[in-house]
Tab-separated table of C-alpha atoms and ligand atoms in Angstrom:
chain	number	residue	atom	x	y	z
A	156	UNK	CA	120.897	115.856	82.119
A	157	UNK	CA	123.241	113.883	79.918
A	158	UNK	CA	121.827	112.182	76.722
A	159	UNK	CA	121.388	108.298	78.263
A	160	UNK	CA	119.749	110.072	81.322
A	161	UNK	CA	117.404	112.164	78.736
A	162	UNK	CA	116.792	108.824	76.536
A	163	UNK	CA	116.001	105.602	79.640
A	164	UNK	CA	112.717	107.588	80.091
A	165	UNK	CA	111.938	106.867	76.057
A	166	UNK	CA	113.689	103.508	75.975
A	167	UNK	CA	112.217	102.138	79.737
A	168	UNK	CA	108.098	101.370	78.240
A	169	UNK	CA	109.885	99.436	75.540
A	170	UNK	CA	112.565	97.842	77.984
A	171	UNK	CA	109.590	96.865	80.572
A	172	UNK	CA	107.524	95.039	77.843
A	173	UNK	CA	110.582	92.725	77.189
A	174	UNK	CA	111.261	89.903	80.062
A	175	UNK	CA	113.049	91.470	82.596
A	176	UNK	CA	116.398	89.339	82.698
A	177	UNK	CA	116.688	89.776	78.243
A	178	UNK	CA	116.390	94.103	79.365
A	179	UNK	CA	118.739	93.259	81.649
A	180	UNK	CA	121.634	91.682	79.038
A	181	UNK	CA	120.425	94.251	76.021
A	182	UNK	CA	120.642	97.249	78.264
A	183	UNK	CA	124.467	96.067	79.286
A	184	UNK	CA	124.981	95.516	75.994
A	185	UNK	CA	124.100	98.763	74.798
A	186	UNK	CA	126.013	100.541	77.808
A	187	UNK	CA	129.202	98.565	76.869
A	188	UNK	CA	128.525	99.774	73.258
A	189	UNK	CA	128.009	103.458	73.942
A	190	UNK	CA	130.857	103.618	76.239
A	191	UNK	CA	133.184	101.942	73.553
A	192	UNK	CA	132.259	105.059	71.333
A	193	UNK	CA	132.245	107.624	74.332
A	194	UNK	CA	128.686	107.976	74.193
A	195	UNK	CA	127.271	107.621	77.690
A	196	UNK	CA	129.188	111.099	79.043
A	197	UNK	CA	127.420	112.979	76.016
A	198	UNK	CA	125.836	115.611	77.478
A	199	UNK	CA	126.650	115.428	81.450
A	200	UNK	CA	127.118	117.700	83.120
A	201	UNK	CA	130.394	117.750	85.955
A	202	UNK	CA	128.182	116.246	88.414
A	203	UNK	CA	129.743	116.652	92.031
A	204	UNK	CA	132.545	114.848	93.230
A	205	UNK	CA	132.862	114.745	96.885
A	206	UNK	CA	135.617	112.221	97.461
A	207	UNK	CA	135.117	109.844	100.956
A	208	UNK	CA	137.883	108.412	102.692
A	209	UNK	CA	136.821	105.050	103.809
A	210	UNK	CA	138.069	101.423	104.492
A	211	UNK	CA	141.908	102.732	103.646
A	212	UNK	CA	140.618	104.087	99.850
A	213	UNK	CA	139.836	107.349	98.357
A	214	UNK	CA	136.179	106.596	96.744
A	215	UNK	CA	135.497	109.222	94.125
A	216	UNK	CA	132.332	109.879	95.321
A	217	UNK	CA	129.835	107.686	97.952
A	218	UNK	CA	127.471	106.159	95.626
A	219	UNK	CA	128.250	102.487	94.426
A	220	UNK	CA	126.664	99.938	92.252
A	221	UNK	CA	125.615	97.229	93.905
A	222	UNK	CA	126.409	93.277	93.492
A	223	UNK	CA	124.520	91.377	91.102
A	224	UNK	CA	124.237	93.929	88.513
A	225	UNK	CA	127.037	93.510	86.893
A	226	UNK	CA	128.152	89.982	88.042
A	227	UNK	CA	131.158	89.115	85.545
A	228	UNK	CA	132.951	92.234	85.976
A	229	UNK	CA	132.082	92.770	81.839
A	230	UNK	CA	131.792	96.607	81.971
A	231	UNK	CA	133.004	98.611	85.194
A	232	UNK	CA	134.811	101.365	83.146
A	233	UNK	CA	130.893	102.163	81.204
A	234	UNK	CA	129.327	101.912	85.275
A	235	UNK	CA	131.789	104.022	86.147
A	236	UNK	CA	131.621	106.553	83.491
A	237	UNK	CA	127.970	106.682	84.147
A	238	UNK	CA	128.728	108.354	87.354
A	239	UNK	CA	129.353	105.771	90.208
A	240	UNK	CA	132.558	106.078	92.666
A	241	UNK	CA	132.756	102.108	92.991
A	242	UNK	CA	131.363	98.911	91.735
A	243	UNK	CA	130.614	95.994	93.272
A	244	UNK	CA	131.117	92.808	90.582
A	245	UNK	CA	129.638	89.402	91.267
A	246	UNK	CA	128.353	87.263	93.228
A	247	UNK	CA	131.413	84.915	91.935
A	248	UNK	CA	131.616	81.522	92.782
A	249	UNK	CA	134.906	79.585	92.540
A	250	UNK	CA	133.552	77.757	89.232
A	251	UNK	CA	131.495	79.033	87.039
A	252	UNK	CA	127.543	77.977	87.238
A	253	UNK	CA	124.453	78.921	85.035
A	254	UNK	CA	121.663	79.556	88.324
A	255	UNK	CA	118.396	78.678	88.116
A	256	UNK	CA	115.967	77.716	85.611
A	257	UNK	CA	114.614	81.124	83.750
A	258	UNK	CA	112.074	82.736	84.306
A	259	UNK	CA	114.135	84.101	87.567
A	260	UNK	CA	113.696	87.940	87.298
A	261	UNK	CA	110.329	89.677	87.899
A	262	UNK	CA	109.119	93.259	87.841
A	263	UNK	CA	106.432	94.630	90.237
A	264	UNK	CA	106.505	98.230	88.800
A	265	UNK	CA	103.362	99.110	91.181
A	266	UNK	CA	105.943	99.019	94.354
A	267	UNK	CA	109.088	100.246	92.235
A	268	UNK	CA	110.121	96.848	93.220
A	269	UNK	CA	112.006	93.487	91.809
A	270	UNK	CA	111.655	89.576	93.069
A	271	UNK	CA	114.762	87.541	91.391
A	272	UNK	CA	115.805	83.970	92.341
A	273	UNK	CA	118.732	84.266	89.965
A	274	UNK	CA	120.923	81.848	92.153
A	275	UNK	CA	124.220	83.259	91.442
A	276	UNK	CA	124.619	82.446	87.924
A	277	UNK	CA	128.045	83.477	86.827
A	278	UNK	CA	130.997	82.597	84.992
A	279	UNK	CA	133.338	81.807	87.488
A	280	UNK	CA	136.077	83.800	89.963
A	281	UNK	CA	139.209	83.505	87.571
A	282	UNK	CA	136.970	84.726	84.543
A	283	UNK	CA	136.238	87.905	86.294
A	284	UNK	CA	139.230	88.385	87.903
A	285	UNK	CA	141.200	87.690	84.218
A	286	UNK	CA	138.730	90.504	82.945
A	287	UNK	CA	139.716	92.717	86.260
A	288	UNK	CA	143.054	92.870	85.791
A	289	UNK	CA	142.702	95.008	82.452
A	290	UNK	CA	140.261	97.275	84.083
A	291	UNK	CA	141.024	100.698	83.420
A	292	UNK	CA	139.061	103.333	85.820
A	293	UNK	CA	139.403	105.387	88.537
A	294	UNK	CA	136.412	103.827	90.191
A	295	UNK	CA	137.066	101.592	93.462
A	296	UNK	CA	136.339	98.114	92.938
A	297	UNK	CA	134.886	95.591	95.087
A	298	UNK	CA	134.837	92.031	94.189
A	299	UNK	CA	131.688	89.929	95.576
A	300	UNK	CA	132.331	86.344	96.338
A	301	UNK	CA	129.792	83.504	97.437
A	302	UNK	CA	129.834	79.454	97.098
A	303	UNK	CA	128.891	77.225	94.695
A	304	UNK	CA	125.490	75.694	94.598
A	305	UNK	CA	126.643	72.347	95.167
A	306	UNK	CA	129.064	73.368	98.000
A	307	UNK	CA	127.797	71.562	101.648
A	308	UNK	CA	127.504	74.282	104.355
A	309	UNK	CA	130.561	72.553	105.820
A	310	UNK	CA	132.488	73.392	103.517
A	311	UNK	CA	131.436	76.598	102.398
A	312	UNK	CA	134.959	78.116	103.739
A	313	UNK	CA	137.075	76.625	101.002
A	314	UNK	CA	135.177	78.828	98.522
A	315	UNK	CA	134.800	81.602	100.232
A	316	UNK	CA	139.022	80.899	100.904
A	317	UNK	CA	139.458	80.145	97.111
A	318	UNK	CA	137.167	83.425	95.879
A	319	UNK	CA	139.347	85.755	98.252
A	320	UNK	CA	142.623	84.301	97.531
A	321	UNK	CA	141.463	84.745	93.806
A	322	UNK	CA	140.290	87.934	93.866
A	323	UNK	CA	142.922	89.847	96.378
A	324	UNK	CA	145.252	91.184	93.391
A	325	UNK	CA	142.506	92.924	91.772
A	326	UNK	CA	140.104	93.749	93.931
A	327	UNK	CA	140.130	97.324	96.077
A	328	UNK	CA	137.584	95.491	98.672
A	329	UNK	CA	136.194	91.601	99.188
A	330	UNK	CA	132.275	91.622	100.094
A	331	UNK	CA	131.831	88.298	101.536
A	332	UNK	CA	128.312	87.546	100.962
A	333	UNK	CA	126.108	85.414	103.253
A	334	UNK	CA	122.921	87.017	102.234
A	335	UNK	CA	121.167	85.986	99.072
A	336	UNK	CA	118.310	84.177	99.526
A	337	UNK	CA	118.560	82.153	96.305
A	338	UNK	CA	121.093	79.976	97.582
A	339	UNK	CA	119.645	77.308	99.947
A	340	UNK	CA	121.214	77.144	103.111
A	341	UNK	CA	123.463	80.493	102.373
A	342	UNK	CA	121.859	82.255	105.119
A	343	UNK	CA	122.640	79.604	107.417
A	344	UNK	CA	125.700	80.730	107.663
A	345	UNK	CA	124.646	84.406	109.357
A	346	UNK	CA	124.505	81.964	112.702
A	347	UNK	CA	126.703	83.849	115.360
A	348	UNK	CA	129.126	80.009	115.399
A	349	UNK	CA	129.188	79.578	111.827
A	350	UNK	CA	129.888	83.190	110.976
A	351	UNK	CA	132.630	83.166	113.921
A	352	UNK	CA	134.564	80.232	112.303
A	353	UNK	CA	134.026	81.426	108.554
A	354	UNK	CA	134.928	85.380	109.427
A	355	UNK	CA	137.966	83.873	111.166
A	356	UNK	CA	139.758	81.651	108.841
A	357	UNK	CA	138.985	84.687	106.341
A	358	UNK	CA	140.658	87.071	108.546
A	359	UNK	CA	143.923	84.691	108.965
A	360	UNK	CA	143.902	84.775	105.235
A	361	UNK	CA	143.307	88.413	104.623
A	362	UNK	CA	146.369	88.897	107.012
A	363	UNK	CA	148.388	86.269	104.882
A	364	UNK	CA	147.813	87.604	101.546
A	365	UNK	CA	148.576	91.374	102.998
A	366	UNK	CA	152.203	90.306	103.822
A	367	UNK	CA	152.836	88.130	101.061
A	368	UNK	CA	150.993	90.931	98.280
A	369	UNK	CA	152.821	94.144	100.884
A	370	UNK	CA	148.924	95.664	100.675
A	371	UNK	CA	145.994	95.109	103.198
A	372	UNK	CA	142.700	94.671	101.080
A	373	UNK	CA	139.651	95.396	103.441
A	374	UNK	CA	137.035	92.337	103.798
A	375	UNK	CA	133.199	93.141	104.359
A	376	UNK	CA	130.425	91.059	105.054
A	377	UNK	CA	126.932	91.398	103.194
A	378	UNK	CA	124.013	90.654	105.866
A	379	UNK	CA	120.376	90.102	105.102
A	380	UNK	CA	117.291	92.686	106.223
A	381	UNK	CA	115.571	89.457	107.885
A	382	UNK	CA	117.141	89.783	111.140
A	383	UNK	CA	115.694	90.212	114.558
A	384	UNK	CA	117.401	92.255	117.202
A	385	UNK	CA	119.292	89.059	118.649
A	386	UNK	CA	120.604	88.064	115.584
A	387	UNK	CA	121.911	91.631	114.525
A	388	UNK	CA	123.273	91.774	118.318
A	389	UNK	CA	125.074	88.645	118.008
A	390	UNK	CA	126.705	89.460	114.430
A	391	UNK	CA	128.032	92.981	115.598
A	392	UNK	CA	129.336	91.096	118.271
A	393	UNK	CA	131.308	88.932	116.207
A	394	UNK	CA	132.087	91.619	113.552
A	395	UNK	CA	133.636	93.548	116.463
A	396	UNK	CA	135.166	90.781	117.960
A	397	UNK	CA	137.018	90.015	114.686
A	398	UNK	CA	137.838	93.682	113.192
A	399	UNK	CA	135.462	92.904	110.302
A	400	UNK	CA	136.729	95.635	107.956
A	401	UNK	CA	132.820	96.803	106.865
A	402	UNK	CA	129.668	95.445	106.952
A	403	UNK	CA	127.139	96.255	103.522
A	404	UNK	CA	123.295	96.131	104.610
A	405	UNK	CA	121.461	95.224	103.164
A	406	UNK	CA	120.784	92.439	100.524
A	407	UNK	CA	116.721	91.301	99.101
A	408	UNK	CA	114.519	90.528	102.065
A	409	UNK	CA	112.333	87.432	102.141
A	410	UNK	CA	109.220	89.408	103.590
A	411	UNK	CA	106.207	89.897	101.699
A	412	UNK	CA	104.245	92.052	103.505
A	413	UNK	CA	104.655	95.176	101.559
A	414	UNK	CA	103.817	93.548	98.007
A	415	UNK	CA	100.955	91.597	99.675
A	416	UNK	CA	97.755	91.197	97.012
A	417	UNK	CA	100.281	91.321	93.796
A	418	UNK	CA	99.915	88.595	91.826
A	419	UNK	CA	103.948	88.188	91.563
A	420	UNK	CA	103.698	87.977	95.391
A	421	UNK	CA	104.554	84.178	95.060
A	422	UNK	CA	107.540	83.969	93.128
A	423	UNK	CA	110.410	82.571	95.313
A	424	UNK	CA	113.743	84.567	95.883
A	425	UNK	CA	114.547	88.049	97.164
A	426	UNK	CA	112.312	91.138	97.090
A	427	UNK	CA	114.521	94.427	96.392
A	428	UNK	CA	113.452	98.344	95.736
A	429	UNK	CA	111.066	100.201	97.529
A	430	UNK	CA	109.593	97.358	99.775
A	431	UNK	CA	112.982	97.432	101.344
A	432	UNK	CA	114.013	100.808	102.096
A	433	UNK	CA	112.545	100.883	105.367
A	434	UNK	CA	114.153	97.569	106.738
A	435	UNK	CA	117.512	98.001	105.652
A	436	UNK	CA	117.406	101.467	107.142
A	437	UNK	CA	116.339	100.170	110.011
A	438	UNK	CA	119.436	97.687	110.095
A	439	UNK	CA	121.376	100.610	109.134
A	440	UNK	CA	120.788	102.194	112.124
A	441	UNK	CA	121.223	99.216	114.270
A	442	UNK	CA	124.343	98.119	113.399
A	443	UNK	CA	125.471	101.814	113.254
A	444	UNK	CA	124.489	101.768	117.540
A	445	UNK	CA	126.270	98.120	117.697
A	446	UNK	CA	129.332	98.230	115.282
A	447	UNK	CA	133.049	99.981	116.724
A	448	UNK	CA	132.548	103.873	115.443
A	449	UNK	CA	135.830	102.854	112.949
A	450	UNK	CA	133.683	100.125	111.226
A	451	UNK	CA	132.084	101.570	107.819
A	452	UNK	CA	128.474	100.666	106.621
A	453	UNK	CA	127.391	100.400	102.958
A	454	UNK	CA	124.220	101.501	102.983
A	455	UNK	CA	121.880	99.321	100.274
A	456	UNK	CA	118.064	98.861	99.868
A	457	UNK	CA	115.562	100.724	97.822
A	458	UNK	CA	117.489	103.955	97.076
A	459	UNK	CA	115.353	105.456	94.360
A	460	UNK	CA	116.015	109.089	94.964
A	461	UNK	CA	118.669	111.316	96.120
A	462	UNK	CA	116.702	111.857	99.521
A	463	UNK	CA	116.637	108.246	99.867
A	464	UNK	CA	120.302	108.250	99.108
A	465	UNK	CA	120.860	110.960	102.059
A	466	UNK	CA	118.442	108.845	104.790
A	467	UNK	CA	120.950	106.234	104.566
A	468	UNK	CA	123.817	108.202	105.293
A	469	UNK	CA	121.736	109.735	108.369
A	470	UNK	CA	120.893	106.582	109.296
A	471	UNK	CA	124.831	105.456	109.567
A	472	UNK	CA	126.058	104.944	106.374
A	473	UNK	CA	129.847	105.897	104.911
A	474	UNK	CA	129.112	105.042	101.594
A	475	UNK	CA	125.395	103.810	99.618
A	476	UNK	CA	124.904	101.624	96.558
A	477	UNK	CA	121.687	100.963	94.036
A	478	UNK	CA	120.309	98.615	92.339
A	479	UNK	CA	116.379	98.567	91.613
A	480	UNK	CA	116.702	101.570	91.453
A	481	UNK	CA	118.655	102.343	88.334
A	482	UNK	CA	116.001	100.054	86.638
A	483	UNK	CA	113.034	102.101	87.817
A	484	UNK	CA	115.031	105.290	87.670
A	485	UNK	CA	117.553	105.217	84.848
A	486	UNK	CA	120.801	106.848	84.820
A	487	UNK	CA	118.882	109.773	86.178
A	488	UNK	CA	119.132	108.148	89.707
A	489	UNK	CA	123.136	108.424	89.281
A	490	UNK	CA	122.441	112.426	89.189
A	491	UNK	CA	120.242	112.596	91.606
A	492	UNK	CA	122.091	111.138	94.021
A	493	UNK	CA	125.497	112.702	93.188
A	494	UNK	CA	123.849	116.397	93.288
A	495	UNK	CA	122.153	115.494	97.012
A	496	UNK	CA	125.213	113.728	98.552
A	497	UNK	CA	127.277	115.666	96.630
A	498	UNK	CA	126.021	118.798	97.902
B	94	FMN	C1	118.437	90.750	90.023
B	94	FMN	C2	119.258	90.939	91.262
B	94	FMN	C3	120.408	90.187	91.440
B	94	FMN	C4	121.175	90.356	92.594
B	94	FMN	N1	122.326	89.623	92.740
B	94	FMN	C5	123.101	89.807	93.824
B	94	FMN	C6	124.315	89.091	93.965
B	94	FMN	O1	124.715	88.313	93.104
B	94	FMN	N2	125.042	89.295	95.110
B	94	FMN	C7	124.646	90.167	96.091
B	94	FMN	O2	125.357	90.328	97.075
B	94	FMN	N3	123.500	90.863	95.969
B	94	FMN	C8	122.721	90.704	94.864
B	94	FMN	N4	121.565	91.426	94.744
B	94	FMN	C9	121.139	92.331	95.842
B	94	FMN	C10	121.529	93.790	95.572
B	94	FMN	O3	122.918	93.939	95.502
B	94	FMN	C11	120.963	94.693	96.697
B	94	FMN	O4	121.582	94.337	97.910
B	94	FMN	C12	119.460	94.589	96.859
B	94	FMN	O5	118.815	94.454	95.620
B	94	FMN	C13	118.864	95.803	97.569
B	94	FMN	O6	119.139	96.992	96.861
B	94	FMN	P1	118.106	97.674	95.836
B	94	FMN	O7	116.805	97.840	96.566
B	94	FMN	O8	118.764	98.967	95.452
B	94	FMN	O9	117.967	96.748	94.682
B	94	FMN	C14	120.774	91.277	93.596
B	94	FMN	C15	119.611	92.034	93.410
B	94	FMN	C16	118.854	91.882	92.269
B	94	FMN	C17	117.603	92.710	92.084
């Protein structure tokens, strides 16, 4: 066990008495910190590396941050030295925007789970991508993109045009996502016409930038767990239809049936961790029978072990990303999950 991995069991009763979103920003602080001094490798041991070959790039190993953790792109190389193959940055918008009021992050540590109605605060495409292009790390890179708040379903193209014309130079993949919950109307756009038209002028664009930049960047779309069979049929049928690069499943869910009785039950926005696992394996699987065999799946949703890690992968999944689950877990979760997959 390296020393950060030996310490977030000593540091987490301290971190979970603090509000959830200032734990957040002190604990990426303090990663950014120890990294800068080559602290957060003290210790670890060579964890395994099993390279996958997927979406045209050598990943160093399957297991991925996922979006939202680190949203401004402020410290891949300390993610990556923690132990992750790739990072996803964002959600960006195409200018920057502060989300919704606080409090907006919530902790149900009874279900190893997390409600947050952050609303895609962030500072902005061209800030991340300025930061992006002095990234130094081995580690794949994906670069998130959403719309602005403000941004009329109508026009929700423009930004989603704007983020991936933006973020093409320095990103490995694009993650278009149409997922969050926090974002009224986003979802909307998961509708087999709207996702048609949106995946398509995307696609005309991805094709643009490759011959004008002499390198094809894969595009993947970030779907929601709250899908019925229909809708899932009818988005495989368009990802198919339009050689969508990868599909990552999946993002919070809306349902509370699993955290029923909690007195957090209430709070608006996306319910991630445990409560989720199920679902988005079930998705998984789904869009694993529906999707062309060539078409990789991020696996996402309440990984908080390396088994969980591994059910994913059964389930359909190239590659798997965490996020609750490094808060419940620690940097012990990155170990875990390399030494199962790795395996
Ligand atoms: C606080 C928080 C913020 C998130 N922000 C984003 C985001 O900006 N963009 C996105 O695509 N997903 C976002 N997500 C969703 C995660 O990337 C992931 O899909 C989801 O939490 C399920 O994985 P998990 O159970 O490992 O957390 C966020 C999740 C949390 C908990």
């Amino acid at each position: 066990m390296s020393l950060t991995a030996n310490l977030y069991p000593l540091l987490k009763p301290w971190l979970f008495r603090m509000d959830a979103e200032r734990a957040h920003e002190w604990t990426t602080r303090m990663m950014r910190f120890s990294h800068s001094l080559g602290l957060l490798t003290v210790g670890q041991e060579v964890l395994p590396q099993k390279p996958v070959e997927c979406l045209g790039l050598r990943f160093p190993n399957a297991l991925g941050l996922a979006a939202g953790m680190d949203k401004s792109a402020s410290a891949v190389e300390a993610w990556a030295a923690l132990g992750f193959g790739f990072v996803e940055v964002g959600t960006l918008t195409p200018r920057p925007q502060p989300g919704n009021p606080k409090p907006r992050l919530f902790r149900l540590p009874e279900h190893d789970a997390l409600i947050n109605r952050m609303g895609f605060n962030n500072p902005g495409i061209h800030s991340a991508v300025k930061r992006l292009k002095k990234r130094r790390t081995q580690a794949v890179v994906g670069v998130n993109i959403g719309k602005n708040f403000d941004t009329p379903n109508e026009e929700a193209v423009n930004d989603y045009l704007l983020g991936l014309r933006a973020a093409y130079e320095v990103a490995d993949y694009i993650a278009v996502n149409i997922s969050s919950p926090n974002t009224k109307g986003l979802r909307d756009l998961q509708a087999e016409e709207s996702i048609r038209s949106l995946l398509g002028a995307l696609k005309v664009e991805q094709a643009k930038l490759a011959k004008e930049q002499g390198q094809m960047k894969p595009v993947l779309v970030k779907i929601a767990p709250d899908l019925d069979g229909q809708q899932i049929e009818a988005l495989a049928r368009v990802f198919n239809e339009l050689a969508v690069d990868g599909v990552i499943a999946t993002n919070t869910t809306i349902s509370r049936v699993a955290v029923a009785g909690h007195p957090l039950e209430k709070e608006a926005g996306g319910l991630s961790g445990a409560p989720v696992k199920e679902r988005s394996t079930d998705v998984i699987q789904a869009f694993r029978m529906l999707l062309k065999e060539s078409t990789p799946i991020i696996g996402v949703g309440g990984i908080l072990s390396g088994a969980d890690a591994a059910e994913k992968m059964k389930a359909g999944a190239q590659l798997v990303q965490v996020y609750s689950g490094l808060v419940f877990r620690g940097p012990g979760l990155v170990q875990d999950v390399l030494r199962t997959i790795g395996a």
